[in-house]
Coordinates of C-alpha atoms in Angstrom, one line a residue:
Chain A
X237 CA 24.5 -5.6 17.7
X238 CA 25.6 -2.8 20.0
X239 CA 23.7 -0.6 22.4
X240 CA 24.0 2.4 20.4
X241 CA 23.1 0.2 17.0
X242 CA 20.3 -0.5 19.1
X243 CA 19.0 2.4 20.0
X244 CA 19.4 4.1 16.5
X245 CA 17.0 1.1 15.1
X246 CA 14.3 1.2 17.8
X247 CA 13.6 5.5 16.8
X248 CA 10.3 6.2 16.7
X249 CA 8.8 9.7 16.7
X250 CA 7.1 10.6 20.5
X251 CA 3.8 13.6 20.5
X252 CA 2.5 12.7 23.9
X253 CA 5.1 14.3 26.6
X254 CA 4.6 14.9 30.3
X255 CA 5.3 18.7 31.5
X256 CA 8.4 17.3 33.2
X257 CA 11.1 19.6 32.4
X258 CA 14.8 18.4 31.3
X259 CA 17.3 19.8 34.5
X260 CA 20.1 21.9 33.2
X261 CA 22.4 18.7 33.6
X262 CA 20.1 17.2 31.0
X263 CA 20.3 20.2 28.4
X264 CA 24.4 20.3 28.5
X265 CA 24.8 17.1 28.2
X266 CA 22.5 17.2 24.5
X267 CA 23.8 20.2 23.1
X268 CA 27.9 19.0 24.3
X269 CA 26.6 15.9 22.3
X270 CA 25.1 17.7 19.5
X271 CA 28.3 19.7 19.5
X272 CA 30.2 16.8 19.0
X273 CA 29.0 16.4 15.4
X274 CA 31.9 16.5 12.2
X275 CA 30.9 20.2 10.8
X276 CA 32.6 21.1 7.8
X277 CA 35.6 22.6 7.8
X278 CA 35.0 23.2 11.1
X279 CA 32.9 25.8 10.1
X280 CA 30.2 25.0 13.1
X281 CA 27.7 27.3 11.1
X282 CA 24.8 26.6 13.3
X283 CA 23.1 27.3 16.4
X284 CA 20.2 26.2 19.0
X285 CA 18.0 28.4 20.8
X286 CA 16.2 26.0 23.6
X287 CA 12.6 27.8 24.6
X288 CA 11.6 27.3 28.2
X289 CA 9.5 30.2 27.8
X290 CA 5.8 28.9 27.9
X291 CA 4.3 32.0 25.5
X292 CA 7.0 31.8 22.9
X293 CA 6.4 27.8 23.2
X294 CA 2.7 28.5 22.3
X295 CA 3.4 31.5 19.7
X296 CA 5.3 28.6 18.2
X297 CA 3.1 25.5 18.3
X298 CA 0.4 28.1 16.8
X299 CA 3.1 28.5 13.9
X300 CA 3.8 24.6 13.3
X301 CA -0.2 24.1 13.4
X302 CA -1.4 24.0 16.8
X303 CA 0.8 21.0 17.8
X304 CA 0.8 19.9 21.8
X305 CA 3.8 18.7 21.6
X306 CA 6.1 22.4 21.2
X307 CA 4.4 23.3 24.6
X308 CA 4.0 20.6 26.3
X309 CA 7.3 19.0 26.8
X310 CA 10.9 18.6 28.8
X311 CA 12.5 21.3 26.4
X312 CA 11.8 22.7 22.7
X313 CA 14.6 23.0 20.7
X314 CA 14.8 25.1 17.6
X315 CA 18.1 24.5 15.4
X316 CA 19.2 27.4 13.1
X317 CA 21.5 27.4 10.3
X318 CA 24.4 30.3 11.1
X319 CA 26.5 32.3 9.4
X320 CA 26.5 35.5 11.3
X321 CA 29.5 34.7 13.4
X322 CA 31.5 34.0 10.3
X323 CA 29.8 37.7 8.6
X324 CA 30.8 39.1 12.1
X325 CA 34.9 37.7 11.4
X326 CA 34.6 39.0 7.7
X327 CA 33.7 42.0 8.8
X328 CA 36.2 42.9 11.4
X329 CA 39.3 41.2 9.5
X330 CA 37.8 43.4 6.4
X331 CA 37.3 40.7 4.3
X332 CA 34.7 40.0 1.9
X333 CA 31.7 38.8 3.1
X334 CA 29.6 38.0 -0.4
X335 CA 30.4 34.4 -0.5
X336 CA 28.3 34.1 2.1
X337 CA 25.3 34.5 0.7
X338 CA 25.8 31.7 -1.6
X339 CA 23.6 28.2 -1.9
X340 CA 27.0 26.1 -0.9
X341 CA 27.2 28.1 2.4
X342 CA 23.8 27.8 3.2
X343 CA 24.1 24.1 2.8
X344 CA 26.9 23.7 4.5
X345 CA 25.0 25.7 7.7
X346 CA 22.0 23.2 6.6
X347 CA 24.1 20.4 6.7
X348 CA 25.9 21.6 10.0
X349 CA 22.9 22.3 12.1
X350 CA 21.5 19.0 11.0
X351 CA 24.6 16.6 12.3
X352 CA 24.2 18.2 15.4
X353 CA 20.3 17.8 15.7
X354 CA 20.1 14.1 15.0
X355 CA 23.6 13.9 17.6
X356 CA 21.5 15.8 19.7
X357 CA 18.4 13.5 18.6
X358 CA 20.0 10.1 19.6
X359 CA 22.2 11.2 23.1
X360 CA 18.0 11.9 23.8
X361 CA 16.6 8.7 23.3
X362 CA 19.8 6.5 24.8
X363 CA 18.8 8.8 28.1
X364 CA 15.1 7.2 27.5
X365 CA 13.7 10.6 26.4
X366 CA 11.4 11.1 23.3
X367 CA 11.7 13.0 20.5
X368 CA 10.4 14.5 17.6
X369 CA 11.3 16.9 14.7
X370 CA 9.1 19.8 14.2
X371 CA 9.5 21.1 10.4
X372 CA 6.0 22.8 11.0
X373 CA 7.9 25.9 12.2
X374 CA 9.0 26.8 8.4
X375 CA 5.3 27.6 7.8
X376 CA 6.2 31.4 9.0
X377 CA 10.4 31.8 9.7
X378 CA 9.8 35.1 9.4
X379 CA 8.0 35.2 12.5
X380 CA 9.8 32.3 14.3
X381 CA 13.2 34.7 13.1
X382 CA 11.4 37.7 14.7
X383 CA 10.2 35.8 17.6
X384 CA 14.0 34.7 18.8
X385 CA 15.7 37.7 17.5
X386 CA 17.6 36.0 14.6
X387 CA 20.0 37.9 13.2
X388 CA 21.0 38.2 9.3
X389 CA 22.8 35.6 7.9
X390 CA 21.2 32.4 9.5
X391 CA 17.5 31.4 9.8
X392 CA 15.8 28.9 11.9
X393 CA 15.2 25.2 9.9
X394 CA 13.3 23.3 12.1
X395 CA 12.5 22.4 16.1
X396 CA 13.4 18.9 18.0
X397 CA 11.3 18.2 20.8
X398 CA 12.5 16.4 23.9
X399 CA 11.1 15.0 27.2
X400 CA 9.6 12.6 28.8
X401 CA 7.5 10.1 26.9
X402 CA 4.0 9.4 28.1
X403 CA 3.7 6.9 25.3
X404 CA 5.4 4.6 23.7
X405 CA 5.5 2.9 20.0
X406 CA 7.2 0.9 17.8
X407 CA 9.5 2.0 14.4
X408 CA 7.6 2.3 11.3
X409 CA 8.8 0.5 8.4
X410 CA 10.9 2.5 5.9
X411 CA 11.0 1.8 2.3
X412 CA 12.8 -1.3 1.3
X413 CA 16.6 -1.0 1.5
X414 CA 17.0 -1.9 -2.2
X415 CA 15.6 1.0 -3.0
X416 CA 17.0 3.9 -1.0
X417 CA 21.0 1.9 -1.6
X418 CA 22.4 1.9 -4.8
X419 CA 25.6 -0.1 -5.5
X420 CA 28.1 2.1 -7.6
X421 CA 25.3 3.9 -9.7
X422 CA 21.7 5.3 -9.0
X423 CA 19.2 2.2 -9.9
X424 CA 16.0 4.5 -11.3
X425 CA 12.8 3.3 -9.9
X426 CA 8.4 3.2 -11.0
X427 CA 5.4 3.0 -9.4
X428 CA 6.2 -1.2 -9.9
X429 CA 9.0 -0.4 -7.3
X430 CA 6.6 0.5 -4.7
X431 CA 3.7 -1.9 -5.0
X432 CA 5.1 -3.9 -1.8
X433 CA 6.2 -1.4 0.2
X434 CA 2.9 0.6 -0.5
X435 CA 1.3 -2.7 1.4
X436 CA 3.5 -2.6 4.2
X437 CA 2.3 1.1 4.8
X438 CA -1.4 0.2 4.4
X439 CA -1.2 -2.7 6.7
X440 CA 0.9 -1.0 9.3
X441 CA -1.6 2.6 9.6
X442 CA -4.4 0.1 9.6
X443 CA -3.3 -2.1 12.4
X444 CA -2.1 1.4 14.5
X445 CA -5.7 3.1 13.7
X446 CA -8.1 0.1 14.0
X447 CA -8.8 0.3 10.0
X448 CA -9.5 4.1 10.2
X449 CA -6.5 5.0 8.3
X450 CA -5.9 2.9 4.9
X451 CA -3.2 4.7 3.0
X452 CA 0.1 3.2 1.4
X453 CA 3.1 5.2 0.7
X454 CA 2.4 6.7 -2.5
X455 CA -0.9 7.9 -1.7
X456 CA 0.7 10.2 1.3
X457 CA 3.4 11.0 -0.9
X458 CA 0.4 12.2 -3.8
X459 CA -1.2 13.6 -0.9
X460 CA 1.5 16.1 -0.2
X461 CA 2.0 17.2 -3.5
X462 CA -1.2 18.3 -4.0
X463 CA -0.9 20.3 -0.4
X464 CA 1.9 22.6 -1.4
X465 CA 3.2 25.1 1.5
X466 CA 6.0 27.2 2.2
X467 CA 6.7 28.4 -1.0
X468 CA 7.7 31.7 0.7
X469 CA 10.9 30.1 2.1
X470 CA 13.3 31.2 -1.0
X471 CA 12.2 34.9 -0.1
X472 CA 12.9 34.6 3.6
X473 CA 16.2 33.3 3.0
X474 CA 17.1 36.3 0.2
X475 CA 15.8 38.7 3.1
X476 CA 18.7 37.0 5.5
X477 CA 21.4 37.4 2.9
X478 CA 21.0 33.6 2.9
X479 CA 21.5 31.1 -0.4
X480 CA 21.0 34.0 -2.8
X481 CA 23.4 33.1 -5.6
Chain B
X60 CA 26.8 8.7 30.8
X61 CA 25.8 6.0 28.8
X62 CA 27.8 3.6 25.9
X63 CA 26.0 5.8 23.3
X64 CA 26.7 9.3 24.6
X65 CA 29.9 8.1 25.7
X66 CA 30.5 7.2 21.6
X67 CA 29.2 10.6 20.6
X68 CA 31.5 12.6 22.7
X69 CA 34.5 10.9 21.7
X70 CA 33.7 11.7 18.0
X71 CA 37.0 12.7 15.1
X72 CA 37.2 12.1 11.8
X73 CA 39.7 9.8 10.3
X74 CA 41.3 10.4 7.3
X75 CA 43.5 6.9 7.0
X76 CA 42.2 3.6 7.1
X77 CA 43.5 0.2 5.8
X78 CA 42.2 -0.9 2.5
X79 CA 39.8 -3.9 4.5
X80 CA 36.8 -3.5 2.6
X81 CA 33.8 -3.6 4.7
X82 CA 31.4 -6.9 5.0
X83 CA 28.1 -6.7 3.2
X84 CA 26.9 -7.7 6.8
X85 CA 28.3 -4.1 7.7
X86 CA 26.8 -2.5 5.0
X87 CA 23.7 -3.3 5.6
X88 CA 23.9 -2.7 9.2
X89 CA 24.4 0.9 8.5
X90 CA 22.5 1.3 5.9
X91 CA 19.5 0.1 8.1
X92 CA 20.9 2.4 10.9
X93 CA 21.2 5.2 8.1
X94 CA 17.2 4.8 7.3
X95 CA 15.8 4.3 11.2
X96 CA 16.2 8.2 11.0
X97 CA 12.9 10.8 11.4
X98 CA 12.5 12.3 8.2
X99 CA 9.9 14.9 7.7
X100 CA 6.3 13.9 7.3
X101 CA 7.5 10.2 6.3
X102 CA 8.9 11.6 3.0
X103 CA 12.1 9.6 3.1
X104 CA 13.3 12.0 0.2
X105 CA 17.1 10.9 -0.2
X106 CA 19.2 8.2 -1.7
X107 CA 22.5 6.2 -0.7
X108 CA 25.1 5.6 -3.6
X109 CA 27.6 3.0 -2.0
X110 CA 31.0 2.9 -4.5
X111 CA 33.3 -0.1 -3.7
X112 CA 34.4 0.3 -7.6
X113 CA 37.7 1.9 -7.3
X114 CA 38.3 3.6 -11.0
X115 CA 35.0 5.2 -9.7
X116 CA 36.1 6.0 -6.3
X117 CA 39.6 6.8 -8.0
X118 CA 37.6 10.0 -10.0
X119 CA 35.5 10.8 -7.0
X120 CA 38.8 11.2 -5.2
X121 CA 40.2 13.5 -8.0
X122 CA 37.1 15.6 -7.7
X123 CA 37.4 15.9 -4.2
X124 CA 40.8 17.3 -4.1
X125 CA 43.0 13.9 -3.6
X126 CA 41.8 12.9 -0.9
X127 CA 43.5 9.4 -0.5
X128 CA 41.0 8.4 1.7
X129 CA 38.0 8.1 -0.4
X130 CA 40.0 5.4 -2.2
X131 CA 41.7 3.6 0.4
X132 CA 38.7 2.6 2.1
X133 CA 36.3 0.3 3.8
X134 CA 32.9 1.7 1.8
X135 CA 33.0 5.1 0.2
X136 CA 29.3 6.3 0.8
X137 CA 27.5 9.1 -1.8
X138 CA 24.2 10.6 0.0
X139 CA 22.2 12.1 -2.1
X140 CA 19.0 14.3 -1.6
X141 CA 16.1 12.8 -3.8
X142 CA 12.9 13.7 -4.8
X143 CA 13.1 11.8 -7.9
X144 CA 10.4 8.7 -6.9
X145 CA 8.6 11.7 -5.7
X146 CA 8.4 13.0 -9.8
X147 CA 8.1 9.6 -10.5
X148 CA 4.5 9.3 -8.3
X149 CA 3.3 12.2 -8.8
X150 CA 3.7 12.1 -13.0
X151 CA 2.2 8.7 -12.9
X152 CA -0.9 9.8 -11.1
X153 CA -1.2 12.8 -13.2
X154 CA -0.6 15.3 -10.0
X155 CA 1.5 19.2 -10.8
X156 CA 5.1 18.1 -9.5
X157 CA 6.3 21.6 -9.5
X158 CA 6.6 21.8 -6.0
X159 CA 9.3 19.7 -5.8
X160 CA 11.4 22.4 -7.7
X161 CA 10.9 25.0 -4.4
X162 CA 13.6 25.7 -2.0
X163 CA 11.3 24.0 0.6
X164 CA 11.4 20.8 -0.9
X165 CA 15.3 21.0 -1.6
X166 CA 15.4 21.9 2.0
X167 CA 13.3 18.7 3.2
X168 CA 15.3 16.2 1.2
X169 CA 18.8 18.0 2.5
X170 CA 18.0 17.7 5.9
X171 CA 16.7 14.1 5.6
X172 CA 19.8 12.9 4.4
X173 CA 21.9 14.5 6.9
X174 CA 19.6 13.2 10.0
X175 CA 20.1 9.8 7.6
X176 CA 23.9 9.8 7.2
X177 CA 24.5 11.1 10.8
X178 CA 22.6 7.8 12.2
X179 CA 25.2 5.6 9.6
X180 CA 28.1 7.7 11.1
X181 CA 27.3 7.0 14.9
X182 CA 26.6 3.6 14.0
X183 CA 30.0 3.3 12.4
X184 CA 31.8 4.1 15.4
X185 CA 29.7 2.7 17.5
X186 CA 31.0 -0.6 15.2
X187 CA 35.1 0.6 16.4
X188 CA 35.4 1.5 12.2
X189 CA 36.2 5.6 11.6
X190 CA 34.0 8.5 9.8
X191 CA 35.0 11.5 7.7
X192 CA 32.5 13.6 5.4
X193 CA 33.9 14.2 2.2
X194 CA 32.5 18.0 1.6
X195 CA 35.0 18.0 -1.1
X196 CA 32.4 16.1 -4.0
X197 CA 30.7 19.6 -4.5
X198 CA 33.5 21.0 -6.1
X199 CA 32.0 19.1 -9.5
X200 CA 28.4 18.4 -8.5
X201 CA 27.6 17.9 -12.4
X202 CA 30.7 15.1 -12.7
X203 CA 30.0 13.7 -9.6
X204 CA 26.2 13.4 -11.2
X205 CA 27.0 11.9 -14.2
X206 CA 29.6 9.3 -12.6
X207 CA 27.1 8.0 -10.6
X208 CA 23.7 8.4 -13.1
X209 CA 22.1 10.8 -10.4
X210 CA 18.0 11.2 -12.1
X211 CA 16.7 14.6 -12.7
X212 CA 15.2 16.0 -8.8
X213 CA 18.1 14.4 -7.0
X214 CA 21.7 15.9 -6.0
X215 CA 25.0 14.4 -4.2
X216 CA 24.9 16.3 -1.5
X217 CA 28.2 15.0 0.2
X218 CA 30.4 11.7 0.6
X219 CA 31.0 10.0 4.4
X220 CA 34.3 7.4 4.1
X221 CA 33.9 4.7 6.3
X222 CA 36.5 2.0 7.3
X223 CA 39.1 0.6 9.5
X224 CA 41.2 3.5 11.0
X225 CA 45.2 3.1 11.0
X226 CA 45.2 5.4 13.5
X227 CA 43.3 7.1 16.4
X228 CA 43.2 10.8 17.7
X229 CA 40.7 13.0 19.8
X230 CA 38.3 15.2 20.1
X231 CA 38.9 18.5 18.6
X232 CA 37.5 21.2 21.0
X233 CA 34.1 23.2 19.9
X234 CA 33.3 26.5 20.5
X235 CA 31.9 27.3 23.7
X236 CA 28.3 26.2 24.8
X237 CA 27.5 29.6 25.5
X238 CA 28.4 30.8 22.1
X239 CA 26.1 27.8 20.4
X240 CA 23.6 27.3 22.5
X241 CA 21.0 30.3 23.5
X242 CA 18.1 30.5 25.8
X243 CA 14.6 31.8 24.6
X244 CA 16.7 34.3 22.0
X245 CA 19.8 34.4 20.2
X246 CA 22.5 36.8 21.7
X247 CA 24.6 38.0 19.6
X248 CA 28.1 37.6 19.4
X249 CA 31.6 39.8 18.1
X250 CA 35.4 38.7 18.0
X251 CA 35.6 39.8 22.0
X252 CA 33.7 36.7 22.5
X253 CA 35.5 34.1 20.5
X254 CA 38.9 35.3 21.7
X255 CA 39.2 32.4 24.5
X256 CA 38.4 29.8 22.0
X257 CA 40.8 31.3 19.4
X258 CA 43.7 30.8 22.2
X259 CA 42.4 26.9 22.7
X260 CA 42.3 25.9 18.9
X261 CA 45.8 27.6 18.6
X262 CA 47.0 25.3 21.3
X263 CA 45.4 22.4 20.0
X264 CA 46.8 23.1 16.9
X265 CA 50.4 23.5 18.0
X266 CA 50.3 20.8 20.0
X267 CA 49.4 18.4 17.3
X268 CA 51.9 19.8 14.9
X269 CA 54.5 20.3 16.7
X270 CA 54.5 24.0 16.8
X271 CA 54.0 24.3 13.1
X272 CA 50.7 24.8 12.7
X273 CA 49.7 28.2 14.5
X274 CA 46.2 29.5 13.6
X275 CA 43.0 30.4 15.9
X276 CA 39.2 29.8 14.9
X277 CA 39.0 33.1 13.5
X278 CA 41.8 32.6 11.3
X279 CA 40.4 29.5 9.7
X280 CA 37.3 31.0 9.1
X281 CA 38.8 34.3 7.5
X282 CA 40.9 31.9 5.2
X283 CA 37.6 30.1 4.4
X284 CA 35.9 33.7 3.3
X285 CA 38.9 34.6 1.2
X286 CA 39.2 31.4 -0.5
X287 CA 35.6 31.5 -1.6
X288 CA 34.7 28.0 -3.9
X289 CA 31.5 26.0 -5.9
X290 CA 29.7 29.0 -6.8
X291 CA 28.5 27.0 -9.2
X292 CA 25.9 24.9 -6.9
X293 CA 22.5 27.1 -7.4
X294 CA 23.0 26.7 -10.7
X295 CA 23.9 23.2 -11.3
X296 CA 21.0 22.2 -8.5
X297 CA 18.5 24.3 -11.0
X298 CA 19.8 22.3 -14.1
X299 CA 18.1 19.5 -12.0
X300 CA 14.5 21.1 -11.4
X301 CA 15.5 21.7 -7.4
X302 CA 16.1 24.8 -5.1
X303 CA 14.2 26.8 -8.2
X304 CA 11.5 29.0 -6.6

């Protein structure tokens, strides 16, 4: 097993940073990597706004739920899913520009910003930095749009926070691989499935919490179901000419 | 710079590879790479479809536009955003699974299989084997889901061919850092700015073909808008309860 191997297998998710910011050598050196990504058809339909700026850090942490982490950190990095340069060449070259606004763009921005995140993600942790993903700032994109002046035709997905660890963990076990890889055809699963995997789960939070926490993998997942948010995200998107038809 | 970083940065994708079929050794390395990735709030909402049949990967290839390369081989991998065992635990402890039909929801299990499938492509070339995505399965989302038996709440979302390159090449050069990468708030851009990059991808194209390729960034990206395909996506991912609301 290789370094890199290595590295991609020892990930674990890091909330506790110093207020050690990254240098500017740093930065350029994860968003060259995260702009090495494949993008498709060299599209590169995405874009990252890094926030140094302490009061839009905390207007942001407010917005993901009053997490530490978005302030408190070497640099916040919010990725956005972009199609406004290519609205901007449609425009100019008086082309039509309606295609944009359909799902398969927006996936394809999706998809786009995404490579370059977890590119970004991993060129992170080899430098012995932390990180972790912040989805908590699709709770209002409007304001987290307003907030970095994003134009029409992209929208913010989610933040990546980077820095310097002032803890450190272990991975957490994922679900088995027999269920996640499917040989040839999709192999559907039950509850049965799970039985195992929700004891790994249970045994893991309870060893990490002292026996506070006793939860197995379906229960989170049941858990989330019955806490449904963001159901405002379809609407946002339509106001950003984004995924409409 | 580090092995990893270094392995980043000297990303292409390969689009000819012997017809050395890779090891179930290396398989499961990757796959195990593929699922060390975050994914949000532990939801682990996507699914790998490896195809070593080659009738199967013969038709996937047809879908895809003939591209040789998703026959000729070393694995030929399907990822596939799935919220299926998510149904599946949430019906069997009686909890309202509609929230799994919002654009949310689609949006979580999208970007977990990217960060997913970007960890397996690192840790392919990490391994000296080659990468391409293969965008081209959503031209026939609803074949490519019936070839493989994709559930109900689950949706190929793109292919990544992995195997033995026959040959090598280089980095293709990205846009500017200053055009991807803003501080505190996006700054918008117009053609002025993407002039200098137009110049470098139509030297890099030339170069590579001789002279008989001469097209800029803005080019591409008009031909893309005027050549506008799978408008048919929102609807086929709604014919499988996701992206609905």
């Amino acid at each position: 097993m290789n370094e890199t191997i290595e590295g991609i297998l020892s990930h674990y998710s890091v909330r506790d940073f110093t207020d050690q910011a990254l240098t500017e050598n740093e930065i350029a050196l994860l968003v060259k990597s995260a702009q090495a990504a494949s993008t498709s058809s060299f599209v590169q339909a995405y874009s990252i706004i890094g926030v140094s700026d302490k009061k839009l850090r905390e207007e942001l942490s407010v917005i993901a739920g009053r997490q530490d982490y978005v302030v408190k950190t070497g640099q916040f990095f919010v990725f956005v899913a972009d199609l406004s340069r290519h609205y901007e060449i449609g425009k100019a070259r008086g082309v039509d520009t309606e295609s944009l606004s359909s799902v398969e763009r927006f996936l394809v921005a999706t998809v786009d910003a995404t490579l370059a995140a977890q590119n970004m993600a991993i060129a992170a942790e080899s430098m012995g930095l932390g990180i972790c993903y912040i989805g908590g700032i699709r709770n209002n994109l409007a304001k987290v749009s307003d907030l970095l002046h994003i134009p029409d035709y992209a929208t913010p997905l989610f933040g990546l926070t980077i820095g310097h660890p002032t803890t450190s963990s272990e991975p957490k076990p994922r679900l088995s691989t027999d269920i996640v890889y499917h040989e040839n055809q999709y192999q559907p699963q039950n509850m049965e499935d799970f039985k195992k995997y929700d004891a790994t789960i249970r045994d893991y939070y309870e060893a990490r919490t002292g026996g506070k926490r006793v939860e197995g993998w379906t229960d989170q997942i049941e858990r989330g179901l019955r806490h449904t948010t963001r159901q405002d995200i379809k609407a946002f998107l339509a106001s950003k000419n984004l995924g409409i038809k």
